[in-house]
PDB file of C-alpha atoms in Angstrom:
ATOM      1  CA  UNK A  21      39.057 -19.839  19.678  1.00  0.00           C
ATOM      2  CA  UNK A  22      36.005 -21.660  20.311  1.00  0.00           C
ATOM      3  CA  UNK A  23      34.601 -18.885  22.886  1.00  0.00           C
ATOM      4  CA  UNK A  24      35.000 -16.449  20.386  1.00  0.00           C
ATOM      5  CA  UNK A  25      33.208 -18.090  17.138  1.00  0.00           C
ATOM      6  CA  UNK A  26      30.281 -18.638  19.632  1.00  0.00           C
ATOM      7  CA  UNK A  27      30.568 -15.288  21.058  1.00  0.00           C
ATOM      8  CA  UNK A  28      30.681 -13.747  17.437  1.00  0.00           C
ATOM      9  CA  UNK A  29      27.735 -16.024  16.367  1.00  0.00           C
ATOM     10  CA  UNK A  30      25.778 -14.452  19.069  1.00  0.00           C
ATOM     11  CA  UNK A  31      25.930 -11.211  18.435  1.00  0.00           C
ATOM     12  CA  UNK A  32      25.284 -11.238  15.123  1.00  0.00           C
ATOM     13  CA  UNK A  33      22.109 -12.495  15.793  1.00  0.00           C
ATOM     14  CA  UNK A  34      19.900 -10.270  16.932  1.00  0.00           C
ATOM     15  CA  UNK A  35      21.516  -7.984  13.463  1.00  0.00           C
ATOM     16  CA  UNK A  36      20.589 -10.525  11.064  1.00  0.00           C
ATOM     17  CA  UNK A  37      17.035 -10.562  13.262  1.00  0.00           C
ATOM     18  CA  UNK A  38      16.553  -7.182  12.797  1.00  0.00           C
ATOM     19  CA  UNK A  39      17.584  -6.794   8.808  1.00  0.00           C
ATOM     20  CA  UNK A  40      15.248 -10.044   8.526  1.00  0.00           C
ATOM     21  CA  UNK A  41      11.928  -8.293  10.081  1.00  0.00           C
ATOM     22  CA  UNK A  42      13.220  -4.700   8.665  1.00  0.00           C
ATOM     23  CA  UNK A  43      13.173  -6.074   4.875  1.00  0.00           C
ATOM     24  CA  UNK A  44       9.683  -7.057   5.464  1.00  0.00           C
ATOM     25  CA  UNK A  45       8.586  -3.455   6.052  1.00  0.00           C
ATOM     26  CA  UNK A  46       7.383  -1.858   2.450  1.00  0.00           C
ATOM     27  CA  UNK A  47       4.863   0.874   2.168  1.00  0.00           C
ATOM     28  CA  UNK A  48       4.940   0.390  -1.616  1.00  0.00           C
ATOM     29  CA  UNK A  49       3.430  -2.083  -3.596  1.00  0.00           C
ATOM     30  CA  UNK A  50       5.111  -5.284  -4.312  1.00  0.00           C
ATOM     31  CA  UNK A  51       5.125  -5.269  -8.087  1.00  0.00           C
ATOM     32  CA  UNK A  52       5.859  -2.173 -10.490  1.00  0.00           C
ATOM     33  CA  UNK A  53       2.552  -0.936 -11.471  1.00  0.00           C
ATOM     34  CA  UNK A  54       3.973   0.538 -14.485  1.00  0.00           C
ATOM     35  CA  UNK A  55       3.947  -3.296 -16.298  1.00  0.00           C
ATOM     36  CA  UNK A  56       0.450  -4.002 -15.601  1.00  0.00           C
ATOM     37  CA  UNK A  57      -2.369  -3.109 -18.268  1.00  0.00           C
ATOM     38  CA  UNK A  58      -5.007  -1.737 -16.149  1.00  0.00           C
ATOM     39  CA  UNK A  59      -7.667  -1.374 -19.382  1.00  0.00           C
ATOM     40  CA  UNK A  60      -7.883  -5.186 -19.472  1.00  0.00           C
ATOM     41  CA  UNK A  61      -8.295  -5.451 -16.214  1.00  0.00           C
ATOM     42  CA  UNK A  62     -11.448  -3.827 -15.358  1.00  0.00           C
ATOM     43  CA  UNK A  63     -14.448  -5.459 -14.476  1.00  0.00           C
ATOM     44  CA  UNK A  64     -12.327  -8.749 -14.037  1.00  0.00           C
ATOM     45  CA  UNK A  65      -9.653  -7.873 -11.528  1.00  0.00           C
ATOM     46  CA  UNK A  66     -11.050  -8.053  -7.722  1.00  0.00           C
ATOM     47  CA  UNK A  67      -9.824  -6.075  -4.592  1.00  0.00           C
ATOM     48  CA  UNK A  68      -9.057  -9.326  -3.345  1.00  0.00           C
ATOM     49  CA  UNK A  69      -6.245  -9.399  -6.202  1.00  0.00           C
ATOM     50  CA  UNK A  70      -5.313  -6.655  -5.375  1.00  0.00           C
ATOM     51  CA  UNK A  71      -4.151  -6.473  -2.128  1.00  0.00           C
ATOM     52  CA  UNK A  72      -2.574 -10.069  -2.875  1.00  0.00           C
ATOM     53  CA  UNK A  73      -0.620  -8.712  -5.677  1.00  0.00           C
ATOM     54  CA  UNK A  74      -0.150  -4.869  -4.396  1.00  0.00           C
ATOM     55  CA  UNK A  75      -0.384  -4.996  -0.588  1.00  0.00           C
ATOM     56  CA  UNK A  76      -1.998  -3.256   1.933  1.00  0.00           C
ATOM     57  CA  UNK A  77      -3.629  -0.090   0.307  1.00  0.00           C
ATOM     58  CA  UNK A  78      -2.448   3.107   1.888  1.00  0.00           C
ATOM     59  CA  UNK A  79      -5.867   4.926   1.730  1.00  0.00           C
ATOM     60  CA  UNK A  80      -9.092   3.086   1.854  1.00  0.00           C
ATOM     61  CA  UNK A  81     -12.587   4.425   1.528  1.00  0.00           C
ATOM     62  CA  UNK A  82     -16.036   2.464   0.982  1.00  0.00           C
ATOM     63  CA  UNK A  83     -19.256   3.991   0.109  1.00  0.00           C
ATOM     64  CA  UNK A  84     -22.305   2.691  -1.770  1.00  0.00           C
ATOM     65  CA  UNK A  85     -20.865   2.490  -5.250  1.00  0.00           C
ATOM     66  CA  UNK A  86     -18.169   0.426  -4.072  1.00  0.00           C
ATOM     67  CA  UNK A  87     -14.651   0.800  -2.490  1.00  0.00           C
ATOM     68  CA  UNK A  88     -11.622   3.040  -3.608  1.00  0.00           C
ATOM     69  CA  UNK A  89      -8.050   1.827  -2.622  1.00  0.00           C
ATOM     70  CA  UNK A  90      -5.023   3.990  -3.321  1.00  0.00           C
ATOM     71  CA  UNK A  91      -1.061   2.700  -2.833  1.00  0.00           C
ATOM     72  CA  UNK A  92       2.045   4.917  -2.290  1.00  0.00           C
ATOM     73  CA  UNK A  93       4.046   4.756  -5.965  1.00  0.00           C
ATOM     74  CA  UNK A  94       6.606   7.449  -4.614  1.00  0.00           C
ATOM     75  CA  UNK A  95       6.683  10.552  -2.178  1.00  0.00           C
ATOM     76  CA  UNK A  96       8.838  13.321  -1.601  1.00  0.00           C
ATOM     77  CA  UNK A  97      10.089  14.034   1.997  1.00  0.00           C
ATOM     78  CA  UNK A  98       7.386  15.843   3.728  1.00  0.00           C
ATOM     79  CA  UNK A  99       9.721  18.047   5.897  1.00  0.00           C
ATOM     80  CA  UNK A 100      12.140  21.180   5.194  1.00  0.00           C
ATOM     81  CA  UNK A 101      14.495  22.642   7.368  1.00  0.00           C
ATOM     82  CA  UNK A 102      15.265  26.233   8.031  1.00  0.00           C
ATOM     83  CA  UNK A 103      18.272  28.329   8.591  1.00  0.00           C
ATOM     84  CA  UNK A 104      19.023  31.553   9.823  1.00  0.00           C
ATOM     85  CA  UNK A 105      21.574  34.034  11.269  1.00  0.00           C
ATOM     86  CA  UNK A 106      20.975  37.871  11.880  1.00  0.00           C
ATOM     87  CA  UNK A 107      22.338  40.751  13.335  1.00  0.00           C
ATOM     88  CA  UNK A 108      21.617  43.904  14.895  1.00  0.00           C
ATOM     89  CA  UNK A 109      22.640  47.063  16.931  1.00  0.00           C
ATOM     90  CA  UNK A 110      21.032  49.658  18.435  1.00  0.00           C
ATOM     91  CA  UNK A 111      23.617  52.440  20.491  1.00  0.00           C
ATOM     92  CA  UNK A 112      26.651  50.346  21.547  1.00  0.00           C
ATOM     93  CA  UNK A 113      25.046  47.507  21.583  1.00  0.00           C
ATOM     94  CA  UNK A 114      24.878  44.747  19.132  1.00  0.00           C
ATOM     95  CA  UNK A 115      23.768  41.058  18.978  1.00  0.00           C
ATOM     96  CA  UNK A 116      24.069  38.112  17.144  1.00  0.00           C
ATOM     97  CA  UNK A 117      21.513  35.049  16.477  1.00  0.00           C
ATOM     98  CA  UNK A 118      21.117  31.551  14.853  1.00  0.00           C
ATOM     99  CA  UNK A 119      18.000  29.774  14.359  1.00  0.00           C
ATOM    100  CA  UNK A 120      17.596  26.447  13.288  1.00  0.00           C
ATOM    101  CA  UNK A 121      13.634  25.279  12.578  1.00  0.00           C
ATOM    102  CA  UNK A 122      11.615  22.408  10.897  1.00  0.00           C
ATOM    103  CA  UNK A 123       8.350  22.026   9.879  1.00  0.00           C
ATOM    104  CA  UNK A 124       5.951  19.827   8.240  1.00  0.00           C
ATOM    105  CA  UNK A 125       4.674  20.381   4.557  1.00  0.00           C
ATOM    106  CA  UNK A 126       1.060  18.597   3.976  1.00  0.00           C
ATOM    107  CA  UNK A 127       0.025  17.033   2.102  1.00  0.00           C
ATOM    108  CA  UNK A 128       3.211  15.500   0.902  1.00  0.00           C
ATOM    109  CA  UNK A 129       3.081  15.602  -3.042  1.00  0.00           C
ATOM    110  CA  UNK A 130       3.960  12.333  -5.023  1.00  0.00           C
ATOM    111  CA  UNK A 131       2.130   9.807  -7.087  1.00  0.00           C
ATOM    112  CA  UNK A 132      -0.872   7.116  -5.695  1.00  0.00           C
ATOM    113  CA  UNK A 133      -2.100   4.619  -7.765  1.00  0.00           C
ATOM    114  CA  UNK A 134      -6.041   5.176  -7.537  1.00  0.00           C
ATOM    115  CA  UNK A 135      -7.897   1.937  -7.874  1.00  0.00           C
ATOM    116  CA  UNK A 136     -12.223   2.266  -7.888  1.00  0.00           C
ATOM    117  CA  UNK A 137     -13.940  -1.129  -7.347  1.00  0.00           C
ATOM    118  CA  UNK A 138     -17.749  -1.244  -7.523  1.00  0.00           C
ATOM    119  CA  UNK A 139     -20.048  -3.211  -5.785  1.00  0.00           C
ATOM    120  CA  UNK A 140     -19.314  -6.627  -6.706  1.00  0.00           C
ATOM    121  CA  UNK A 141     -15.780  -5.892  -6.167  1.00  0.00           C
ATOM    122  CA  UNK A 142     -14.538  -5.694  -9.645  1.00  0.00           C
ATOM    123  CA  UNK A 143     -12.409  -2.981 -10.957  1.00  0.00           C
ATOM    124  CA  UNK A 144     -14.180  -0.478 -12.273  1.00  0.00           C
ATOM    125  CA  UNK A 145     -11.770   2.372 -13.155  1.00  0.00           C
ATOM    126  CA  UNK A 146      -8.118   3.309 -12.393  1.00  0.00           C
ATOM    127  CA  UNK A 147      -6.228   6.512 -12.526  1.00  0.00           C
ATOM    128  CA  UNK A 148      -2.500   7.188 -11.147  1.00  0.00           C
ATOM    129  CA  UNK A 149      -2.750  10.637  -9.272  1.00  0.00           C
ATOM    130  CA  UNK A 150      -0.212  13.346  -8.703  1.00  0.00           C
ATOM    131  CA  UNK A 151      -0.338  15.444  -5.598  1.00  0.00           C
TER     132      UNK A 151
END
């Protein structure tokens, strides 16, 4: 009896280990953007805040004016799969075939939330973009 609590305690483990670590992986941001008032935000709110409140931007680009950010709100699957069957004779012969293919669709569409910051690192315009 003893063995097999201990032996049952240590294999569940490494699965409450893994679910642990795996809960920690998000590509979206932590809060829904859909409750925040951007408007009052600008020229207050700071990238620092940002990635604090939001996470790790999925797109990142600097230039002189500033720094845009952009985070993942939801994306469609970017693959499709194919399938096919055909026939076909010629004389007294015929054949049969089945193909099976996948491919990749970029860019995949969805929605980003765009945030602009300018120089001093303030927001300085926001937009939510569909692609």
């Amino acid at each position: 009896m003893l063995y097999s609590l201990y032996y049952m305690k240590l294999t569940s483990l490494p699965l409450i280990l893994l679910l642990v670590l795996a809960g920690g992986c998000a590509s979206r941001p932590k809060t829904n953007v859909n409750d925040i008032d951007w408007r009052s935000r600008i020229g207050t709110y700071t990238y620092e805040e940002a990635y604090a409140e939001l996470g790790q931007p999925n797109v990142l680009s600097e230039s002189s004016e500033g720094r845009t950010a952009e985070w993942v709100l939801w994306q469609n699957a970017p693959v499709t799969i194919g399938f096919g069957f055909g026939t076909g004779s010629y004389g007294d012969h015929t054949a049969t075939g089945v193909g099976v293919g996948t491919t990749m669709s970029p860019p995949p569409s969805g929605e980003y939330l765009r945030l602009r910051f300018d120089k001093d690192d303030k927001l300085a315009e926001w937009t939510k973009v569909k692609y």
